[in-house]
């Protein structure tokens, strides 16, 4: 059977198309991300939190609090509009609703399993009272009167005359027949309550009579006083009362346990025909009589609210109006946690600790981690788009052109408007489509609030005004929305996070944060609305493409030091958000190593980091690997907080880093940006132009319609060089920098820095790993077949640079060969080479033929398959 299963699996793979034929939309990308949460992280989170809790309990004697989660997830799939025209305000809104829909659906599945498990009757007083409220919440006050904490229920006396005393023998067991004249009436005996005989309301003496106790039985208000219909053999498992003699069910309807004679019952059925919907046939209804399982009653109510929550989101996604009462669905995680925690505390108080710490605890931890949104959506937009929007507004108001003002005037204008109470943007304003899209995005953020969205990231931020501009547009949208709806906005304001990407922006990051925090309005806003917490994002991709990997790493290190110091001067806590990619050229690499190499004080209990592209699937695609990855994050952050990495031992090391960085950057830029032949060489030697045929993302490969490297995104820049096994962005310029330091007599210092300074060691180790994957012979073959003879000399010079970099990396590390200290990596690379090398040879030949026959779709498909194969073999590709 196992062999047959394998054959079927292989057959299915073989017959599945290897390529995506249509470009994915942002919603498609979001669905793929949500699928990973559903299939992997949903299972991994409870297991991970249990391991953390057990470790804490072992070493500190205190477990992790139940609603505490050390890790949360966010996403900008559907929210990242940086250079992506496909991401609109509607897309963002739909993805936010889709994420909420999925988490409600996942909770419904968990509640179904939990209700099956929690079948016991013993519970706390609080849960019993909640169960009563759930059962009778649809009943009017005239129907039921609550008396005392025993919750005794009384039925209104019917207007017709009834017997004033019970028939003789009413106290006998229900199986005993009683001969009262000509009528033989089976009597249903109800169990005693609180040691007293239940007061009974007598009804007509007919074969279908049911006696109703004034106190509903089964859900006891005291532990140990557990009764149910099943105790007196008078109810089936669904809670329907059965006649003792005939066994026929008498339904209990409308929350009032009324009894009828046969004629009255039939007439009542005609007046109120029972609705048999498809849903009712599939699912058992809530028990109509309290007495079987209070946990199931409470969780059943939770399930109904979750179903309405899901249905409401379906209506909103379909563009329909939804008028559900807010009390009928869940909006926040606190609302869902309340009944779950009550069930947990009840189980604990009743001695069912094992049950409480099982599936129920896992669900509570999921709610604490995922909330009612699954993953909060981050929004991202380029700073220039905000300036264009303010240009349109100031021109409409005859105030001039915002973007032409100097920084001081911008800050004065923005601060004055932020202190005001009126909206800035007139409702009658007419603007271009691009500006309207920016305003609509802020409107969606105002309507859904911080319950749905996380941070608003400003890419290419370079000034304090970039942050205040977003704060103003956000405030204006919230004023407008709250004025229209007649109430305050749904949630709190979004965190505004500047993203410093280029080398120049990184160098000025600390000054920008100081300027921001020196403004009274902004500092008070951070303290009041964000708990005195500032988030700052640093970008690894554009800085690496701008100045080379080594210079980017050093500038990122210094920028983080400066930002931490700036926030410390004003007593503001800071969280650094690392925008890493999968490849080494974009800041990728082993998570533990990367976190441990951060500047001292930059990881003070908090850290945010991106996982992008194929690394999401690689790290979180399976529950077991996801648990391991989450443990690595937790361990690294704990160690970096409690035992921060060592700073450079002496100032001489920092000066040496500056010298290596200067030489490296100069060499990198002279080769990439100052050599007129480089762009043509890049286009010929790599499949960069053909990457556009890959339908792997919704975002264009370029920010602007330009053929230069400046506007080429970092992902295709790195990906193209990885295909040829040259991996140029990860090492170009570094060999020249290290050579210059060695020639000046700093060899011993470099080796000491490698041994003692975690940042320098991790930087060198990552470069060494990339060099181990590079292959200059394969890269030379690409040049010989694809590059024009006039440009092949440039390729030869670059290969000499690669050899020089390998040589000096080995000098610094003291290794005899690359990755000598990482045998497992060596084995992995060597095991893939028999598959990888032939695919590279095939790709070269296919590229040669395709460039002579552009319209050959079979060749194009074959090329795309080789691209996928090489990416799988090289791993850190984007």
mmCIF file of C-alpha atoms in Angstrom, residues 33-250:
data_model
loop_
_atom_site.group_PDB
_atom_site.id
_atom_site.type_symbol
_atom_site.label_atom_id
_atom_site.label_comp_id
_atom_site.label_asym_id
_atom_site.label_seq_id
_atom_site.Cartn_x
_atom_site.Cartn_y
_atom_site.Cartn_z
ATOM 1 C CA UNK A 33 0.710 33.221 3.000
ATOM 2 C CA UNK A 34 -2.490 32.462 4.880
ATOM 3 C CA UNK A 35 -2.278 28.868 3.647
ATOM 4 C CA UNK A 36 1.115 28.474 5.366
ATOM 5 C CA UNK A 37 -0.422 29.744 8.601
ATOM 6 C CA UNK A 38 -3.323 27.317 8.274
ATOM 7 C CA UNK A 39 -1.228 24.271 7.374
ATOM 8 C CA UNK A 40 1.823 24.853 9.554
ATOM 9 C CA UNK A 41 1.951 27.751 12.008
ATOM 10 C CA UNK A 42 -1.511 26.996 13.383
ATOM 11 C CA UNK A 43 -0.213 23.614 14.513
ATOM 12 C CA UNK A 44 3.248 24.828 15.468
ATOM 13 C CA UNK A 45 2.322 27.696 17.804
ATOM 14 C CA UNK A 46 0.767 25.616 20.658
ATOM 15 C CA UNK A 47 3.667 23.151 20.529
ATOM 16 C CA UNK A 48 6.239 25.971 20.555
ATOM 17 C CA UNK A 49 4.546 27.780 23.457
ATOM 18 C CA UNK A 50 4.346 24.554 25.460
ATOM 19 C CA UNK A 51 8.086 24.083 25.020
ATOM 20 C CA UNK A 52 8.764 27.662 26.110
ATOM 21 C CA UNK A 53 6.459 27.255 29.111
ATOM 22 C CA UNK A 54 8.081 23.957 30.143
ATOM 23 C CA UNK A 55 11.565 25.471 29.858
ATOM 24 C CA UNK A 56 10.536 28.471 31.989
ATOM 25 C CA UNK A 57 8.938 26.203 34.567
ATOM 26 C CA UNK A 58 12.052 24.041 34.725
ATOM 27 C CA UNK A 59 14.490 26.920 35.209
ATOM 28 C CA UNK A 60 12.381 29.542 37.016
ATOM 29 C CA UNK A 61 9.574 27.439 38.610
ATOM 30 C CA UNK A 62 7.065 29.711 36.843
ATOM 31 C CA UNK A 63 5.393 28.703 33.566
ATOM 32 C CA UNK A 64 4.603 31.048 30.719
ATOM 33 C CA UNK A 65 1.317 32.875 31.468
ATOM 34 C CA UNK A 66 -1.498 31.379 29.438
ATOM 35 C CA UNK A 67 -2.342 34.505 27.435
ATOM 36 C CA UNK A 68 1.277 35.568 26.996
ATOM 37 C CA UNK A 69 2.865 34.952 23.628
ATOM 38 C CA UNK A 70 6.485 35.905 22.973
ATOM 39 C CA UNK A 71 6.002 35.976 19.210
ATOM 40 C CA UNK A 72 3.426 37.416 16.822
ATOM 41 C CA UNK A 73 3.080 37.418 13.072
ATOM 42 C CA UNK A 74 2.488 40.188 10.576
ATOM 43 C CA UNK A 75 2.358 40.400 6.819
ATOM 44 C CA UNK A 76 2.488 42.967 4.068
ATOM 45 C CA UNK A 77 1.103 40.699 1.363
ATOM 46 C CA UNK A 78 -1.738 42.893 0.127
ATOM 47 C CA UNK A 79 -0.425 45.932 2.011
ATOM 48 C CA UNK A 80 2.937 46.607 0.334
ATOM 49 C CA UNK A 81 2.229 49.221 -2.339
ATOM 50 C CA UNK A 82 5.873 50.356 -2.658
ATOM 51 C CA UNK A 83 6.225 50.509 -6.430
ATOM 52 C CA UNK A 84 3.430 47.980 -6.919
ATOM 53 C CA UNK A 85 0.429 49.531 -8.695
ATOM 54 C CA UNK A 86 -1.497 46.267 -8.293
ATOM 55 C CA UNK A 87 -1.955 46.859 -4.563
ATOM 56 C CA UNK A 88 -4.934 49.180 -4.150
ATOM 57 C CA UNK A 89 -7.020 50.240 -1.173
ATOM 58 C CA UNK A 90 -9.658 47.679 -2.193
ATOM 59 C CA UNK A 91 -7.050 44.911 -2.301
ATOM 60 C CA UNK A 92 -5.824 45.898 1.162
ATOM 61 C CA UNK A 93 -9.367 45.932 2.532
ATOM 62 C CA UNK A 94 -10.182 42.544 0.977
ATOM 63 C CA UNK A 95 -6.998 40.922 2.295
ATOM 64 C CA UNK A 96 -7.688 42.244 5.805
ATOM 65 C CA UNK A 97 -11.216 40.804 5.696
ATOM 66 C CA UNK A 98 -9.931 37.535 4.206
ATOM 67 C CA UNK A 99 -7.438 37.168 7.047
ATOM 68 C CA UNK A 100 -10.206 37.779 9.591
ATOM 69 C CA UNK A 101 -12.459 35.284 7.806
ATOM 70 C CA UNK A 102 -9.812 32.567 7.894
ATOM 71 C CA UNK A 103 -9.055 32.956 11.591
ATOM 72 C CA UNK A 104 -12.779 32.774 12.428
ATOM 73 C CA UNK A 105 -13.058 29.623 10.334
ATOM 74 C CA UNK A 106 -10.060 28.068 12.093
ATOM 75 C CA UNK A 107 -11.509 28.894 15.512
ATOM 76 C CA UNK A 108 -14.827 27.253 14.567
ATOM 77 C CA UNK A 109 -12.977 24.011 13.809
ATOM 78 C CA UNK A 110 -11.191 24.143 17.162
ATOM 79 C CA UNK A 111 -14.412 24.873 19.050
ATOM 80 C CA UNK A 112 -16.085 21.857 17.418
ATOM 81 C CA UNK A 113 -13.329 19.560 18.703
ATOM 82 C CA UNK A 114 -13.332 21.214 22.107
ATOM 83 C CA UNK A 115 -17.097 20.830 22.552
ATOM 84 C CA UNK A 116 -16.785 17.123 21.841
ATOM 85 C CA UNK A 117 -14.114 16.821 24.531
ATOM 86 C CA UNK A 118 -15.674 18.898 27.326
ATOM 87 C CA UNK A 119 -18.752 16.808 28.066
ATOM 88 C CA UNK A 120 -18.627 16.992 31.868
ATOM 89 C CA UNK A 121 -21.272 18.651 34.042
ATOM 90 C CA UNK A 122 -19.283 19.843 37.044
ATOM 91 C CA UNK A 123 -18.383 23.490 36.748
ATOM 92 C CA UNK A 124 -17.871 26.693 38.696
ATOM 93 C CA UNK A 125 -20.703 28.974 39.756
ATOM 94 C CA UNK A 126 -19.610 31.588 37.223
ATOM 95 C CA UNK A 127 -19.718 29.170 34.319
ATOM 96 C CA UNK A 128 -23.075 27.810 35.458
ATOM 97 C CA UNK A 129 -24.530 31.292 35.506
ATOM 98 C CA UNK A 130 -23.139 31.993 32.042
ATOM 99 C CA UNK A 131 -24.651 28.743 30.774
ATOM 100 C CA UNK A 132 -28.065 29.839 32.107
ATOM 101 C CA UNK A 133 -27.719 33.190 30.420
ATOM 102 C CA UNK A 134 -26.830 31.504 27.140
ATOM 103 C CA UNK A 135 -29.778 29.108 27.299
ATOM 104 C CA UNK A 136 -32.354 31.738 28.104
ATOM 105 C CA UNK A 137 -30.918 34.815 26.402
ATOM 106 C CA UNK A 138 -33.737 34.746 23.844
ATOM 107 C CA UNK A 139 -36.463 34.479 26.479
ATOM 108 C CA UNK A 140 -38.396 37.531 27.649
ATOM 109 C CA UNK A 141 -38.531 38.617 31.247
ATOM 110 C CA UNK A 142 -42.215 37.752 31.384
ATOM 111 C CA UNK A 143 -41.343 34.126 30.618
ATOM 112 C CA UNK A 144 -38.745 33.581 33.289
ATOM 113 C CA UNK A 145 -37.962 35.104 36.675
ATOM 114 C CA UNK A 146 -34.545 34.655 38.229
ATOM 115 C CA UNK A 147 -34.557 34.220 42.014
ATOM 116 C CA UNK A 148 -31.365 34.089 44.074
ATOM 117 C CA UNK A 149 -28.134 32.456 43.152
ATOM 118 C CA UNK A 150 -29.831 29.044 42.711
ATOM 119 C CA UNK A 151 -31.395 30.456 39.525
ATOM 120 C CA UNK A 152 -34.826 28.907 40.196
ATOM 121 C CA UNK A 153 -37.111 29.255 37.165
ATOM 122 C CA UNK A 154 -40.910 29.729 37.497
ATOM 123 C CA UNK A 155 -43.467 29.212 34.775
ATOM 124 C CA UNK A 156 -46.311 31.716 34.553
ATOM 125 C CA UNK A 157 -49.605 30.124 35.615
ATOM 126 C CA UNK A 158 -51.892 29.471 32.656
ATOM 127 C CA UNK A 159 -55.229 31.285 32.718
ATOM 128 C CA UNK A 160 -57.271 28.072 32.614
ATOM 129 C CA UNK A 161 -58.136 26.410 35.918
ATOM 130 C CA UNK A 162 -55.733 23.658 36.957
ATOM 131 C CA UNK A 163 -55.883 21.086 39.773
ATOM 132 C CA UNK A 164 -54.663 22.509 43.053
ATOM 133 C CA UNK A 165 -52.855 19.389 44.247
ATOM 134 C CA UNK A 166 -50.730 16.620 42.740
ATOM 135 C CA UNK A 167 -52.345 13.253 42.000
ATOM 136 C CA UNK A 168 -51.822 10.494 44.525
ATOM 137 C CA UNK A 169 -48.590 8.565 44.029
ATOM 138 C CA UNK A 170 -46.821 11.428 42.312
ATOM 139 C CA UNK A 171 -43.775 10.771 44.456
ATOM 140 C CA UNK A 172 -43.399 7.190 43.203
ATOM 141 C CA UNK A 173 -40.709 6.236 40.674
ATOM 142 C CA UNK A 174 -41.490 7.102 37.074
ATOM 143 C CA UNK A 175 -41.738 3.447 36.032
ATOM 144 C CA UNK A 176 -44.616 2.858 38.483
ATOM 145 C CA UNK A 177 -48.109 2.883 37.007
ATOM 146 C CA UNK A 178 -50.823 4.512 39.120
ATOM 147 C CA UNK A 179 -54.477 3.631 38.823
ATOM 148 C CA UNK A 180 -56.529 6.767 39.468
ATOM 149 C CA UNK A 181 -60.052 5.800 38.693
ATOM 150 C CA UNK A 182 -60.336 5.007 34.988
ATOM 151 C CA UNK A 183 -57.124 6.699 34.023
ATOM 152 C CA UNK A 184 -53.694 5.068 34.169
ATOM 153 C CA UNK A 185 -51.156 7.895 34.232
ATOM 154 C CA UNK A 186 -47.421 7.347 34.241
ATOM 155 C CA UNK A 187 -45.825 9.981 36.437
ATOM 156 C CA UNK A 188 -42.385 11.435 35.654
ATOM 157 C CA UNK A 189 -40.322 11.783 38.826
ATOM 158 C CA UNK A 190 -37.791 14.613 38.865
ATOM 159 C CA UNK A 191 -34.661 14.415 41.021
ATOM 160 C CA UNK A 192 -34.395 16.290 44.275
ATOM 161 C CA UNK A 193 -32.651 19.665 44.260
ATOM 162 C CA UNK A 194 -30.610 20.942 47.217
ATOM 163 C CA UNK A 195 -32.056 18.173 49.384
ATOM 164 C CA UNK A 196 -35.666 19.308 48.860
ATOM 165 C CA UNK A 197 -38.446 17.866 46.739
ATOM 166 C CA UNK A 198 -38.770 20.034 43.633
ATOM 167 C CA UNK A 199 -41.882 22.111 43.489
ATOM 168 C CA UNK A 200 -43.912 20.830 40.590
ATOM 169 C CA UNK A 201 -46.435 22.498 38.416
ATOM 170 C CA UNK A 202 -49.257 20.040 37.623
ATOM 171 C CA UNK A 203 -50.604 20.015 34.107
ATOM 172 C CA UNK A 204 -53.393 18.163 32.378
ATOM 173 C CA UNK A 205 -53.634 14.439 33.061
ATOM 174 C CA UNK A 206 -52.992 13.185 29.546
ATOM 175 C CA UNK A 207 -50.652 10.431 28.319
ATOM 176 C CA UNK A 208 -48.234 13.105 27.032
ATOM 177 C CA UNK A 209 -47.987 15.100 30.246
ATOM 178 C CA UNK A 210 -44.627 16.475 31.335
ATOM 179 C CA UNK A 211 -43.969 17.791 34.824
ATOM 180 C CA UNK A 212 -41.675 20.804 35.029
ATOM 181 C CA UNK A 213 -39.512 21.587 38.025
ATOM 182 C CA UNK A 214 -39.355 25.194 39.134
ATOM 183 C CA UNK A 215 -35.560 24.901 39.124
ATOM 184 C CA UNK A 216 -34.029 23.613 35.873
ATOM 185 C CA UNK A 217 -31.994 20.574 36.685
ATOM 186 C CA UNK A 218 -28.624 19.456 35.446
ATOM 187 C CA UNK A 219 -26.463 22.612 35.550
ATOM 188 C CA UNK A 220 -25.850 22.936 39.243
ATOM 189 C CA UNK A 221 -24.906 26.152 40.915
ATOM 190 C CA UNK A 222 -22.903 24.125 43.418
ATOM 191 C CA UNK A 223 -20.158 21.672 42.610
ATOM 192 C CA UNK A 224 -21.241 18.098 43.212
ATOM 193 C CA UNK A 225 -24.961 18.817 42.810
ATOM 194 C CA UNK A 226 -25.077 17.489 39.269
ATOM 195 C CA UNK A 227 -28.365 16.262 37.868
ATOM 196 C CA UNK A 228 -29.711 15.653 34.427
ATOM 197 C CA UNK A 229 -32.665 14.087 32.733
ATOM 198 C CA UNK A 230 -30.515 11.091 32.031
ATOM 199 C CA UNK A 231 -30.365 10.458 35.798
ATOM 200 C CA UNK A 232 -34.115 9.669 35.822
ATOM 201 C CA UNK A 233 -34.073 7.756 32.545
ATOM 202 C CA UNK A 234 -36.385 10.328 31.073
ATOM 203 C CA UNK A 235 -34.281 11.999 28.386
ATOM 204 C CA UNK A 236 -32.331 10.861 25.373
ATOM 205 C CA UNK A 237 -28.822 12.056 24.591
ATOM 206 C CA UNK A 238 -30.041 15.164 22.787
ATOM 207 C CA UNK A 239 -31.927 16.457 25.797
ATOM 208 C CA UNK A 240 -35.436 15.736 24.463
ATOM 209 C CA UNK A 241 -37.851 14.485 27.120
ATOM 210 C CA UNK A 242 -39.217 11.019 26.440
ATOM 211 C CA UNK A 243 -42.483 9.600 27.767
ATOM 212 C CA UNK A 244 -41.772 6.909 30.330
ATOM 213 C CA UNK A 245 -44.214 4.440 28.823
ATOM 214 C CA UNK A 246 -44.069 5.066 25.092
ATOM 215 C CA UNK A 247 -40.577 6.532 24.729
ATOM 216 C CA UNK A 248 -41.906 9.143 22.301
ATOM 217 C CA UNK A 249 -40.130 12.496 22.489
ATOM 218 C CA UNK A 250 -41.918 15.600 23.652
#
